[in-house]
CSV table of C-alpha atoms and ligand atoms in Angstrom, one decimal:
chain,number,residue,atom,x,y,z
A,22,MET,CA,157.1,99.3,87.7
A,23,GLU,CA,158.1,97.2,90.7
A,24,ALA,CA,160.8,98.7,92.8
A,25,GLY,CA,164.1,97.0,92.2
A,26,ALA,CA,163.2,95.9,88.6
A,27,VAL,CA,165.4,96.8,85.7
A,28,PRO,CA,164.8,100.5,85.0
A,29,GLY,CA,163.7,101.9,81.6
A,30,ARG,CA,166.4,103.2,79.3
A,31,LEU,CA,167.2,106.9,79.2
A,32,GLY,CA,166.2,108.9,76.1
A,33,ARG,CA,166.8,112.6,75.3
A,34,VAL,CA,167.4,115.4,77.7
A,35,LEU,CA,164.1,117.4,78.0
A,36,ILE,CA,165.4,120.1,80.3
A,37,ALA,CA,169.1,120.4,80.9
A,38,ARG,CA,170.5,121.1,84.3
A,39,GLN,CA,171.4,124.7,83.4
A,40,GLU,CA,167.8,125.5,82.3
A,41,VAL,CA,166.5,123.9,85.5
A,42,ALA,CA,168.9,126.0,87.6
A,43,ILE,CA,167.8,129.2,85.9
A,44,ARG,CA,164.1,128.5,86.2
A,45,VAL,CA,164.5,127.4,89.9
A,46,ALA,CA,166.3,130.7,90.5
A,47,ASP,CA,163.4,132.6,88.9
A,48,LEU,CA,160.8,130.8,91.0
A,49,GLY,CA,162.8,131.5,94.1
A,50,LEU,CA,163.0,135.1,93.2
A,51,ALA,CA,159.3,135.3,92.6
A,52,ILE,CA,158.6,133.7,96.0
A,53,ARG,CA,161.1,135.9,97.7
A,54,ARG,CA,159.2,139.0,96.4
A,55,ASP,CA,155.8,137.7,97.1
A,56,TYR,CA,156.7,136.6,100.7
A,57,ALA,CA,158.9,139.5,101.6
A,58,GLY,CA,158.6,140.2,105.3
A,59,ARG,CA,156.9,136.8,106.0
A,60,PHE,CA,158.3,133.5,107.3
A,61,PRO,CA,156.8,130.9,105.0
A,62,LEU,CA,156.8,127.1,105.6
A,63,PHE,CA,157.8,125.2,102.5
A,64,VAL,CA,156.3,121.7,102.4
A,65,GLY,CA,158.0,119.3,100.1
A,66,ILE,CA,156.1,116.2,98.9
A,67,LEU,CA,158.2,113.1,99.2
A,68,LYS,CA,159.9,111.6,97.5
A,69,GLY,CA,160.0,113.4,94.1
A,70,ALA,CA,160.1,116.9,95.4
A,71,LEU,CA,163.1,116.5,97.7
A,72,VAL,CA,165.7,117.8,95.2
A,73,PHE,CA,163.5,120.7,94.0
A,74,ALA,CA,162.6,121.7,97.5
A,75,ALA,CA,166.2,121.8,98.6
A,76,ASP,CA,167.1,124.1,95.7
A,77,LEU,CA,164.0,126.2,95.9
A,78,VAL,CA,164.3,127.2,99.6
A,79,ARG,CA,167.9,128.3,98.9
A,80,ALA,CA,166.9,130.2,95.8
A,81,ALA,CA,164.1,132.0,97.7
A,82,GLY,CA,166.7,132.9,100.4
A,83,LEU,CA,163.9,133.9,102.8
A,84,PRO,CA,163.8,133.3,106.5
A,85,SER,CA,161.6,130.2,106.2
A,86,SER,CA,161.2,126.7,107.4
A,87,LEU,CA,161.0,123.4,105.5
A,88,ASP,CA,159.1,120.3,106.3
A,89,PHE,CA,157.9,117.3,104.3
A,90,MET,CA,154.9,115.1,103.7
A,91,GLY,CA,154.6,111.7,102.1
A,92,VAL,CA,151.7,110.7,99.9
A,93,SER,CA,151.1,107.8,97.6
A,94,SER,CA,148.4,106.9,95.1
A,95,TYR,CA,146.6,103.6,95.2
A,96,GLY,CA,146.6,101.7,91.9
A,97,SER,CA,149.4,100.9,89.4
A,98,ALA,CA,152.2,103.3,88.9
A,99,ALA,CA,151.1,103.9,85.3
A,100,GLN,CA,147.5,104.6,86.0
A,101,SER,CA,146.7,106.2,89.3
A,102,SER,CA,143.4,105.3,90.7
A,103,GLY,CA,143.0,108.9,91.9
A,104,VAL,CA,142.8,107.8,95.6
A,105,VAL,CA,145.6,109.5,97.5
A,106,ARG,CA,146.9,108.3,100.8
A,107,LEU,CA,149.0,110.1,103.4
A,108,THR,CA,152.1,108.1,104.2
A,109,ALA,CA,154.0,110.6,106.3
A,110,ASP,CA,152.6,113.7,108.0
A,111,LEU,CA,154.1,117.0,108.8
A,112,SER,CA,156.1,117.4,112.0
A,113,VAL,CA,154.8,120.9,112.7
A,114,SER,CA,151.4,122.6,112.9
A,115,ILE,CA,150.6,124.9,110.0
A,116,GLU,CA,147.9,126.8,111.8
A,117,GLY,CA,148.4,130.5,111.0
A,118,ARG,CA,151.4,129.8,108.7
A,119,ASP,CA,152.0,130.9,105.1
A,120,VAL,CA,152.4,127.5,103.5
A,121,ILE,CA,154.0,126.8,100.1
A,122,LEU,CA,153.5,123.2,98.8
A,123,VAL,CA,156.4,122.1,96.7
A,124,GLU,CA,155.9,119.4,94.1
A,125,ASP,CA,158.1,118.0,91.4
A,126,ILE,CA,155.3,117.3,88.9
A,127,ILE,CA,151.6,117.7,88.5
A,128,ASP,CA,149.9,115.1,86.3
A,129,SER,CA,146.2,114.3,86.9
A,130,GLY,CA,146.2,117.0,89.6
A,131,ARG,CA,144.7,114.6,92.1
A,132,THR,CA,147.7,114.6,94.5
A,133,LEU,CA,147.8,118.4,94.7
A,134,ALA,CA,144.0,118.6,95.0
A,135,TYR,CA,144.1,116.1,97.9
A,136,LEU,CA,147.0,118.1,99.6
A,137,ARG,CA,145.2,121.4,99.2
A,138,ARG,CA,142.0,119.9,100.8
A,139,ASN,CA,144.0,118.2,103.6
A,140,LEU,CA,146.1,121.2,104.5
A,141,GLY,CA,143.3,123.6,104.0
A,142,THR,CA,141.5,122.0,106.9
A,143,ARG,CA,144.4,122.8,109.2
A,144,HIS,CA,143.8,126.6,109.0
A,145,PRO,CA,147.0,127.9,107.4
A,146,LYS,CA,147.1,131.6,107.0
A,147,SER,CA,147.7,131.0,103.3
A,148,LEU,CA,148.3,128.0,101.0
A,149,ALA,CA,150.2,128.2,97.7
A,150,ALA,CA,151.6,125.6,95.4
A,151,CYS,CA,154.9,125.6,93.5
A,152,VAL,CA,155.3,122.9,90.9
A,153,LEU,CA,158.4,122.4,88.8
A,154,LEU,CA,156.9,120.4,85.9
A,155,ASP,CA,153.3,120.6,84.7
A,156,LYS,CA,152.0,117.9,82.4
A,157,VAL,CA,149.1,120.0,81.3
A,158,ALA,CA,147.5,117.5,78.9
A,159,ARG,CA,147.0,115.0,81.7
A,160,ARG,CA,145.0,117.1,84.0
A,161,GLU,CA,141.8,115.4,85.3
A,162,VAL,CA,140.9,117.7,88.1
A,163,GLU,CA,141.1,121.5,88.3
A,164,VAL,CA,143.5,122.6,91.0
A,165,ALA,CA,145.3,125.9,91.5
A,166,VAL,CA,149.0,126.1,91.0
A,167,ASP,CA,150.6,129.4,91.9
A,168,TYR,CA,154.1,128.9,90.6
A,169,VAL,CA,155.0,126.6,87.6
A,170,GLY,CA,158.5,125.9,86.4
A,171,PHE,CA,157.9,124.3,83.0
A,172,ALA,CA,154.9,123.0,81.1
A,173,ILE,CA,156.0,119.7,79.6
A,174,PRO,CA,154.5,117.3,77.0
A,175,ASP,CA,152.9,114.0,78.1
A,176,GLU,CA,156.1,112.0,78.2
A,177,PHE,CA,157.5,109.9,81.1
A,178,VAL,CA,160.4,111.9,82.6
A,179,VAL,CA,163.0,111.1,85.3
A,180,GLY,CA,165.8,113.0,87.0
A,181,TYR,CA,166.0,116.0,89.3
A,182,GLY,CA,164.1,113.9,91.9
A,183,LEU,CA,161.8,112.1,89.6
A,184,ASP,CA,162.1,108.3,89.3
A,185,HIS,CA,161.2,105.2,87.5
A,186,GLY,CA,160.9,102.3,90.0
A,187,GLY,CA,163.2,104.2,92.3
A,188,TYR,CA,165.9,104.8,89.8
A,189,TYR,CA,167.2,108.0,88.3
A,190,ARG,CA,166.2,110.5,91.0
A,191,SER,CA,169.8,111.7,91.3
A,192,LEU,CA,170.2,112.7,87.6
A,193,ARG,CA,170.8,116.4,87.3
A,194,ASP,CA,168.9,116.8,84.0
A,195,VAL,CA,165.2,116.1,83.4
A,196,VAL,CA,165.4,113.2,80.9
A,197,VAL,CA,162.7,111.4,78.9
A,198,LEU,CA,162.5,107.7,79.5
A,199,ASP,CA,162.8,105.9,76.1
A,200,PRO,CA,159.4,104.3,75.6
A,201,ASN,CA,160.7,101.9,72.9
A,202,PRO,CA,164.2,101.0,73.8
A,203,ALA,CA,165.9,98.8,71.2
A,204,ASP,CA,167.1,95.5,72.8
B,319,LIG,C1,154.3,112.1,91.6
B,319,LIG,C2,154.5,113.5,92.0
B,319,LIG,C3,153.2,113.9,92.6
B,319,LIG,C4,152.2,113.0,91.8
B,319,LIG,C5,151.5,113.8,90.7
B,319,LIG,O1,154.6,111.3,92.8
B,319,LIG,O2,155.5,113.7,92.9
B,319,LIG,O3,153.1,113.7,94.0
B,319,LIG,O4,153.0,112.0,91.2
B,319,LIG,O5,150.6,113.0,90.1
B,319,LIG,P1,149.0,113.4,90.0
B,319,LIG,O6,149.0,114.9,89.6
B,319,LIG,O7,148.5,112.5,88.9
B,319,LIG,O8,148.4,113.2,91.3
B,319,LIG,P2,154.9,109.7,92.7
B,319,LIG,O9,153.6,109.0,92.8
B,319,LIG,O10,155.7,109.5,91.4
B,319,LIG,O11,155.7,109.5,94.0
B,319,LIG,P3,157.2,110.0,94.4
B,319,LIG,O12,157.2,111.5,94.4
B,319,LIG,O13,157.5,109.3,95.7
B,319,LIG,O14,158.2,109.5,93.3
């Protein structure tokens, strides 16, 4: 979808805000336990992970730092070509750091695979990935995910950072976009 075009119509709520909050708190707690005594660097992947990353770092409640990277896939929005391009790089070195990649959603797995390869060459002490939504049925490449919020069906979802043509990122619930809206 072209940015600025009329957005799709909202369908049913897939994950209500209360469920999201509970699960994010769980993920934060798991990370807090796993990284006790360390000072991890959370890396949010723009733009979709902005909301999740902001909540996750607070849920973890660790002494930590937060940075962001931007990536985009070539090809149409509906069908990614699988070629991932870096649009904004980190502002800090990750050498020797415990890095936790934070993604809103994993679909084909190509973005996360690219990020793991890219960041892996920078010699972090460790590299983990935390993904809120996992569209398991869409996976094309195998990639390790250390923390998963929800496995979801193959439906287009928006909200809690996820968009359709730039719209709906600010919704508090994760909502299915109606594929056949009545006119
Ligand atoms: C989404 C998501 C991941 C990627 C996952 O980003 O944030 O980065 O797609 O798809 P994949 O597993 O098939 O690679 P999107 O392209 O929607 O950009 P945005 O985060 O800026 O909205």
